[in-house]
DNA sequence: AAGCGTTTCAACCGCGTCTAC
DNA sequence: GGTAGACGCGGTTGAAACGCT
């Protein structure tokens, strides 16, 4: 049924006549919009707004509904799996936020865009390189994403270790996250052939996520801070067990366009050397502040990146 | 406690595309 | 095919929250 035929007989008014409201939505407006859409469905936003008696543009109503009021909108922490998906999909599609959002159920393009701008671009800024530069993209792909994989595995391992009913053994380079489409053994995100539904588990919320649950130190941040790029650069990869770390990365399927594995290993060396000067690092892989970068580390990493790419 | 800088995220804007006429 | 209005997307803004001094 077209929204124009929903019993709305009010005369079409210009925006000036409507005295349109702007700015934050009130509870009353939210309730009005929810009730109207519940009864009549969404679509034809301009007339919907008029018929519902909202002094808002159709655009504003649509945005409020899609980004905030929709019942299936997920709010709260961006999980590690979601971060991995975002990084992976962004490397494929760039700033195609809505396309990326299609593969993160309950997440809106706006939320993903905000995550990218507030978290990812911040790290690019810290590294003094452009977020769209090859340098930074490679850093994300060869340092950040593998580290995320490791974090996910660690969280899953911790979770399974505490759960006697599971028989899953999380090894460093052979692990498949159940309930989602991130293939941990290949480091790839399985996507549907076209417009399918390959997604992270919709029920995987911050509240029930083993990842989040095993990381109480995350606090109330909107994203999990331990997965930040700064964390990777602080991570102690040379503790006699970094073989697994490299293996995890090594088995990931990288596009031909990206740098060669040897270059990647050089990044590891860069971090290793950086780590040797970083006695203050969090050796148990816990919560690490964004502010633990120091000038020398950033400079050193930048030198290694520019030398090896 | 106050002031100030930073971060986060909801909301707006502009523009390109789609659709109905 | 042309046009106008609606829609959707990506970029940007600004207020509120937060953290630090």
CSV table of C-alpha atoms (C1' of nucleotides) in Angstrom, one decimal:
chain,number,residue,atom,x,y,z
A,1,UNK,CA,0.0,0.0,0.0
A,2,UNK,CA,1.4,3.4,-1.0
A,3,UNK,CA,1.8,5.7,1.9
A,4,UNK,CA,0.0,8.3,-0.1
A,5,UNK,CA,-3.1,6.2,0.2
A,6,UNK,CA,-2.9,5.7,3.9
A,7,UNK,CA,-5.7,8.0,4.8
A,8,UNK,CA,-3.6,11.1,4.9
A,9,UNK,CA,-5.7,13.9,3.6
A,10,UNK,CA,-3.6,16.8,4.7
A,11,UNK,CA,-2.7,19.2,2.0
A,12,UNK,CA,0.8,19.1,0.8
A,13,UNK,CA,2.7,22.0,2.4
A,14,UNK,CA,6.0,23.5,1.6
A,15,UNK,CA,8.8,23.1,4.0
A,16,UNK,CA,8.5,26.8,5.0
A,17,UNK,CA,4.8,26.3,5.7
A,18,UNK,CA,5.5,23.2,7.8
A,19,UNK,CA,7.9,25.1,10.1
A,20,UNK,CA,10.2,22.1,10.1
A,21,UNK,CA,12.0,21.1,13.2
A,22,UNK,CA,15.7,20.3,13.2
A,23,UNK,CA,18.2,19.0,15.7
A,24,UNK,CA,17.9,16.2,18.2
A,25,UNK,CA,14.7,14.2,18.2
A,26,UNK,CA,12.4,14.3,21.2
A,27,UNK,CA,10.9,11.2,22.8
A,28,UNK,CA,7.5,12.3,21.6
A,29,UNK,CA,8.7,12.5,18.0
A,30,UNK,CA,10.3,9.1,18.3
A,31,UNK,CA,7.1,7.6,19.7
A,32,UNK,CA,5.1,9.2,16.9
A,33,UNK,CA,7.4,7.9,14.2
A,34,UNK,CA,7.5,4.4,15.7
A,35,UNK,CA,3.8,4.2,16.1
A,36,UNK,CA,3.2,5.4,12.6
A,37,UNK,CA,5.6,3.0,11.0
A,38,UNK,CA,4.3,0.1,13.1
A,39,UNK,CA,0.8,0.8,11.8
A,40,UNK,CA,1.6,1.8,8.2
A,41,UNK,CA,5.0,0.6,7.4
A,42,UNK,CA,8.0,2.6,6.1
A,43,UNK,CA,8.6,4.2,2.8
A,44,UNK,CA,7.6,7.4,1.0
A,45,UNK,CA,9.2,9.3,3.8
A,46,UNK,CA,8.1,12.8,2.9
A,47,UNK,CA,4.4,11.9,2.9
A,48,UNK,CA,5.0,9.6,5.9
A,49,UNK,CA,6.4,12.6,7.8
A,50,UNK,CA,3.4,14.7,6.9
A,51,UNK,CA,0.8,12.1,7.6
A,52,UNK,CA,2.4,11.2,11.0
A,53,UNK,CA,2.2,14.9,11.9
A,54,UNK,CA,5.9,15.2,12.3
A,55,UNK,CA,7.5,18.5,11.6
A,56,UNK,CA,10.5,16.8,10.1
A,57,UNK,CA,11.7,16.3,6.6
A,58,UNK,CA,11.2,12.8,5.1
A,59,UNK,CA,14.9,12.5,5.0
A,60,UNK,CA,15.2,13.2,8.7
A,61,UNK,CA,12.5,10.6,9.5
A,62,UNK,CA,14.2,8.0,7.4
A,63,UNK,CA,17.5,8.7,9.0
A,64,UNK,CA,16.1,8.6,12.5
A,65,UNK,CA,14.3,5.3,11.8
A,66,UNK,CA,17.1,3.5,10.0
A,67,UNK,CA,19.9,4.6,12.3
A,68,UNK,CA,18.2,4.7,15.6
A,69,UNK,CA,14.6,3.5,16.0
A,70,UNK,CA,14.5,0.4,13.9
A,71,UNK,CA,14.0,-2.5,16.2
A,72,UNK,CA,16.9,-4.5,14.7
A,73,UNK,CA,19.4,-1.8,15.2
A,74,UNK,CA,22.3,-3.1,17.3
A,75,UNK,CA,23.9,-0.6,19.6
A,76,UNK,CA,27.0,-0.8,21.7
A,77,UNK,CA,30.5,-2.1,21.3
A,78,UNK,CA,31.7,-2.9,17.8
A,79,UNK,CA,32.9,-6.5,18.4
A,80,UNK,CA,36.3,-7.8,17.3
A,81,UNK,CA,34.7,-9.8,14.6
A,82,UNK,CA,32.8,-6.8,13.4
A,83,UNK,CA,36.0,-4.7,13.4
A,84,UNK,CA,37.7,-7.4,11.3
A,85,UNK,CA,34.8,-7.4,8.9
A,86,UNK,CA,34.9,-3.7,8.6
A,87,UNK,CA,38.6,-3.6,7.9
A,88,UNK,CA,38.3,-6.4,5.4
A,89,UNK,CA,35.3,-5.0,3.6
A,90,UNK,CA,36.7,-1.5,3.6
A,91,UNK,CA,39.9,-2.8,2.0
A,92,UNK,CA,37.7,-4.2,-0.8
A,93,UNK,CA,35.1,-1.5,-1.3
A,94,UNK,CA,36.5,1.6,0.3
A,95,UNK,CA,34.1,4.1,1.7
A,96,UNK,CA,31.0,2.1,0.6
A,97,UNK,CA,29.5,2.3,4.0
A,98,UNK,CA,26.1,1.1,3.1
A,99,UNK,CA,27.5,-1.9,1.3
A,100,UNK,CA,29.7,-2.7,4.2
A,101,UNK,CA,26.8,-2.3,6.6
A,102,UNK,CA,24.8,-4.9,4.7
A,103,UNK,CA,27.2,-7.5,6.0
A,104,UNK,CA,27.0,-6.4,9.6
A,105,UNK,CA,23.4,-7.0,10.6
A,106,UNK,CA,22.0,-4.4,12.9
A,107,UNK,CA,24.9,-2.0,12.2
A,108,UNK,CA,24.1,1.1,10.2
A,109,UNK,CA,26.3,2.7,7.6
A,110,UNK,CA,26.5,5.7,9.8
A,111,UNK,CA,27.8,3.7,12.7
A,112,UNK,CA,30.4,2.1,10.6
A,113,UNK,CA,31.4,5.4,9.1
A,114,UNK,CA,31.7,6.9,12.5
A,115,UNK,CA,33.8,3.9,13.7
A,116,UNK,CA,36.1,4.4,10.7
A,117,UNK,CA,36.5,8.0,11.2
A,118,UNK,CA,36.9,8.0,15.0
A,119,UNK,CA,39.0,4.9,15.4
A,120,UNK,CA,40.8,4.0,12.2
A,121,UNK,CA,41.6,7.5,10.9
A,122,UNK,CA,42.8,8.4,14.3
A,123,UNK,CA,45.5,5.8,14.0
A,124,UNK,CA,46.4,6.9,10.5
A,125,UNK,CA,46.9,10.4,12.0
A,126,UNK,CA,49.1,9.0,14.8
A,127,UNK,CA,51.2,7.3,12.2
A,128,UNK,CA,51.3,10.6,10.2
A,129,UNK,CA,50.2,8.9,7.1
A,130,UNK,CA,47.1,9.2,5.0
A,131,UNK,CA,44.3,6.8,5.8
A,132,UNK,CA,44.1,6.0,2.1
A,133,UNK,CA,47.8,5.6,1.6
A,134,UNK,CA,49.2,2.2,0.7
A,135,UNK,CA,51.3,2.4,3.7
A,136,UNK,CA,48.4,2.6,6.1
A,137,UNK,CA,46.3,0.1,4.2
A,138,UNK,CA,49.1,-2.4,4.4
A,139,UNK,CA,49.6,-1.7,8.0
A,140,UNK,CA,46.0,-2.5,8.6
A,141,UNK,CA,46.1,-5.6,6.5
A,142,UNK,CA,49.3,-7.1,7.8
A,143,UNK,CA,49.3,-5.9,11.3
A,144,UNK,CA,45.9,-4.9,12.5
A,145,UNK,CA,43.8,-7.5,10.9
A,146,UNK,CA,46.0,-10.4,11.9
A,147,UNK,CA,46.1,-9.1,15.4
A,148,UNK,CA,42.4,-9.0,15.4
A,149,UNK,CA,42.3,-12.6,14.3
A,150,UNK,CA,44.6,-13.5,17.1
A,151,UNK,CA,42.5,-11.6,19.6
A,152,UNK,CA,39.4,-13.3,18.4
A,153,UNK,CA,41.1,-16.7,18.7
A,154,UNK,CA,42.4,-15.9,22.1
A,155,UNK,CA,39.0,-14.8,23.3
A,156,UNK,CA,37.4,-17.9,21.8
A,157,UNK,CA,40.1,-20.1,23.3
A,158,UNK,CA,39.6,-18.5,26.7
A,159,UNK,CA,35.9,-18.9,26.4
A,160,UNK,CA,36.1,-22.6,25.3
A,161,UNK,CA,38.6,-23.3,28.1
A,162,UNK,CA,36.2,-22.1,30.6
A,163,UNK,CA,33.4,-24.1,29.1
A,164,UNK,CA,33.6,-27.8,29.7
A,165,UNK,CA,30.9,-28.6,27.2
A,166,UNK,CA,32.9,-27.5,24.2
A,167,UNK,CA,35.5,-29.6,22.5
A,168,UNK,CA,36.8,-26.8,20.3
A,169,UNK,CA,40.6,-26.4,20.4
A,170,UNK,CA,41.7,-23.0,19.3
A,171,UNK,CA,45.1,-23.2,17.7
A,172,UNK,CA,46.9,-20.3,16.3
A,173,UNK,CA,46.3,-20.9,12.6
A,174,UNK,CA,43.4,-23.4,12.3
A,175,UNK,CA,40.2,-22.1,13.7
A,176,UNK,CA,36.8,-21.4,12.4
A,177,UNK,CA,34.6,-19.1,14.3
A,178,UNK,CA,31.3,-20.6,14.5
A,179,UNK,CA,28.2,-18.7,13.8
A,180,UNK,CA,29.8,-16.2,11.5
A,181,UNK,CA,31.5,-16.1,8.2
A,182,UNK,CA,35.0,-15.2,9.1
A,183,UNK,CA,37.3,-18.0,8.2
A,184,UNK,CA,40.0,-17.8,10.8
A,185,UNK,CA,42.1,-20.3,9.1
A,186,UNK,CA,42.3,-18.3,5.9
A,187,UNK,CA,41.8,-14.9,7.5
A,188,UNK,CA,39.1,-14.3,5.0
A,189,UNK,CA,35.6,-13.1,5.3
A,190,UNK,CA,33.2,-15.4,3.5
A,191,UNK,CA,30.8,-13.3,1.5
A,192,UNK,CA,27.7,-14.4,-0.4
A,193,UNK,CA,28.0,-14.7,-4.2
A,194,UNK,CA,25.8,-11.7,-4.6
A,195,UNK,CA,23.6,-9.9,-2.1
A,196,UNK,CA,23.5,-12.9,0.1
A,197,UNK,CA,23.5,-13.0,3.8
A,198,UNK,CA,27.0,-13.7,4.8
A,199,UNK,CA,27.2,-11.9,8.1
A,200,UNK,CA,28.5,-12.1,11.6
A,201,UNK,CA,26.1,-13.7,13.9
A,202,UNK,CA,23.3,-11.3,14.6
A,203,UNK,CA,23.0,-12.6,18.1
A,204,UNK,CA,26.6,-11.8,18.7
A,205,UNK,CA,26.0,-8.8,20.8
A,206,UNK,CA,28.4,-7.1,23.2
A,207,UNK,CA,26.3,-8.4,26.0
A,208,UNK,CA,26.5,-12.0,25.1
A,209,UNK,CA,29.7,-12.0,23.2
A,210,UNK,CA,32.4,-14.2,24.6
A,211,UNK,CA,34.9,-11.8,23.1
A,212,UNK,CA,33.5,-8.9,25.1
A,213,UNK,CA,32.7,-11.1,28.1
A,214,UNK,CA,36.3,-12.2,28.3
A,215,UNK,CA,37.5,-8.7,28.2
A,216,UNK,CA,36.0,-6.9,31.1
A,217,UNK,CA,38.6,-4.3,30.9
A,218,UNK,CA,37.0,-3.0,27.8
A,219,UNK,CA,34.9,-0.8,30.0
A,220,UNK,CA,32.2,1.2,28.4
A,221,UNK,CA,34.0,2.2,25.3
A,222,UNK,CA,32.0,1.9,22.1
A,223,UNK,CA,34.6,-0.3,20.6
A,224,UNK,CA,37.0,-2.7,22.1
A,225,UNK,CA,40.2,-0.7,22.7
A,226,UNK,CA,42.5,-3.7,22.7
A,227,UNK,CA,42.1,-4.1,19.1
A,228,UNK,CA,43.3,-0.7,18.2
A,229,UNK,CA,46.3,-0.4,15.9
A,230,UNK,CA,48.3,1.1,18.6
A,231,UNK,CA,47.8,-2.1,20.5
A,232,UNK,CA,49.4,-4.1,17.7
A,233,UNK,CA,52.4,-1.8,17.6
A,234,UNK,CA,52.7,-2.3,21.3
A,235,UNK,CA,52.2,-6.0,21.2
A,236,UNK,CA,55.1,-8.2,22.4
A,237,UNK,CA,55.5,-10.4,19.3
A,238,UNK,CA,58.9,-11.7,20.3
A,239,UNK,CA,58.2,-13.8,23.3
A,240,UNK,CA,59.4,-17.1,21.9
A,241,UNK,CA,55.9,-17.8,20.7
A,242,UNK,CA,55.5,-15.4,17.9
A,243,UNK,CA,55.7,-18.2,15.5
A,244,UNK,CA,52.0,-18.6,15.8
A,245,UNK,CA,51.6,-14.9,15.2
A,246,UNK,CA,53.4,-15.1,11.9
A,247,UNK,CA,51.6,-18.2,10.9
A,248,UNK,CA,48.3,-16.7,11.5
A,249,UNK,CA,49.2,-13.9,9.1
A,250,UNK,CA,51.0,-16.1,6.7
A,251,UNK,CA,48.0,-18.2,5.9
A,252,UNK,CA,45.8,-15.2,5.2
A,253,UNK,CA,45.0,-14.8,1.6
A,254,UNK,CA,46.2,-11.5,0.5
A,255,UNK,CA,45.4,-9.9,-2.8
A,256,UNK,CA,48.2,-9.8,-5.3
A,257,UNK,CA,48.1,-6.0,-5.2
A,258,UNK,CA,49.4,-6.0,-1.7
A,259,UNK,CA,52.9,-6.2,-0.5
A,260,UNK,CA,54.8,-9.5,-0.4
A,261,UNK,CA,55.1,-11.6,2.7
A,262,UNK,CA,58.7,-10.7,3.2
A,263,UNK,CA,57.8,-7.1,3.5
A,264,UNK,CA,55.2,-8.1,6.0
A,265,UNK,CA,57.8,-9.9,8.0
A,266,UNK,CA,59.9,-6.9,8.0
A,267,UNK,CA,57.0,-5.1,9.6
A,268,UNK,CA,57.1,-7.7,12.3
A,269,UNK,CA,60.8,-7.0,12.8
A,270,UNK,CA,60.1,-3.4,13.0
A,271,UNK,CA,57.6,-4.0,15.7
A,272,UNK,CA,59.9,-6.4,17.4
A,273,UNK,CA,62.6,-3.8,17.5
A,274,UNK,CA,60.1,-1.3,18.6
A,275,UNK,CA,59.0,-3.6,21.3
A,276,UNK,CA,62.6,-3.9,22.7
A,277,UNK,CA,62.5,-0.3,23.5
A,278,UNK,CA,59.1,-0.5,25.1
A,279,UNK,CA,59.5,-1.9,28.5
A,280,UNK,CA,56.2,-0.3,29.5
A,281,UNK,CA,54.2,-2.5,27.2
A,282,UNK,CA,51.4,-4.5,28.4
A,283,UNK,CA,52.9,-8.0,28.3
A,284,UNK,CA,49.7,-9.9,29.0
A,285,UNK,CA,47.9,-8.5,26.1
A,286,UNK,CA,45.4,-6.7,28.2
A,287,UNK,CA,43.8,-3.4,27.8
A,288,UNK,CA,46.2,-0.9,26.3
A,289,UNK,CA,45.6,2.8,26.1
A,290,UNK,CA,45.7,4.6,22.8
A,291,UNK,CA,48.1,7.0,24.4
A,292,UNK,CA,51.0,4.5,24.9
A,293,UNK,CA,52.6,5.4,21.6
A,294,UNK,CA,55.7,7.4,22.0
A,295,UNK,CA,57.4,9.5,19.4
A,296,UNK,CA,60.2,7.0,18.9
A,297,UNK,CA,57.9,4.1,18.2
A,298,UNK,CA,55.9,6.0,15.7
A,299,UNK,CA,59.0,7.3,14.0
A,300,UNK,CA,60.5,3.8,13.9
A,301,UNK,CA,57.4,2.2,12.5
A,302,UNK,CA,57.2,4.9,9.9
A,303,UNK,CA,60.8,4.4,8.8
A,304,UNK,CA,60.3,0.6,8.5
A,305,UNK,CA,57.1,1.1,6.6
A,306,UNK,CA,58.6,3.5,4.1
A,307,UNK,CA,61.7,1.3,3.8
A,308,UNK,CA,59.9,-1.9,3.1
A,309,UNK,CA,57.0,-0.9,1.0
B,1,DA,C1',34.9,22.5,41.0
B,2,DA,C1',36.0,24.8,36.9
B,3,DG,C1',37.9,25.3,32.5
B,4,DC,C1',39.4,23.5,28.4
B,5,DG,C1',40.6,20.2,24.9
B,6,DT,C1',39.2,15.8,22.8
B,7,DT,C1',36.2,12.2,21.4
B,8,DT,C1',31.9,10.3,20.0
B,9,DC,C1',27.9,9.9,17.4
B,10,DA,C1',23.3,11.7,16.0
B,11,DA,C1',21.9,14.6,12.6
B,12,DC,C1',22.2,17.5,8.6
B,13,DC,C1',23.7,18.6,3.8
B,14,DG,C1',24.7,18.1,-1.0
B,15,DC,C1',24.6,15.4,-4.7
B,16,DG,C1',23.9,11.5,-7.7
B,17,DT,C1',20.5,8.0,-8.9
B,18,DC,C1',16.0,6.2,-9.2
B,19,DT,C1',11.1,6.3,-10.3
B,20,DA,C1',6.7,7.9,-11.7
B,21,DC,C1',4.3,10.7,-14.6
C,1,DG,C1',12.8,11.4,-23.7
C,2,DG,C1',12.2,15.1,-20.2
C,3,DT,C1',11.2,16.5,-15.7
C,4,DA,C1',10.3,16.7,-10.8
C,5,DG,C1',10.1,14.6,-6.6
C,6,DA,C1',11.8,10.9,-3.7
C,7,DC,C1',15.4,8.2,-2.2
C,8,DG,C1',20.0,6.8,-0.7
C,9,DC,C1',24.8,7.5,0.0
C,10,DG,C1',28.9,9.6,1.7
C,11,DG,C1',30.8,13.7,3.8
C,12,DT,C1',30.5,17.0,7.3
C,13,DT,C1',29.0,19.3,11.5
C,14,DG,C1',28.0,20.3,16.2
C,15,DA,C1',26.3,19.2,20.7
C,16,DA,C1',27.0,16.3,24.5
C,17,DA,C1',30.0,13.3,27.0
C,18,DC,C1',34.3,12.5,28.7
C,19,DG,C1',39.0,13.2,30.4
C,20,DC,C1',42.6,15.9,31.9
C,21,DT,C1',44.8,19.6,34.4
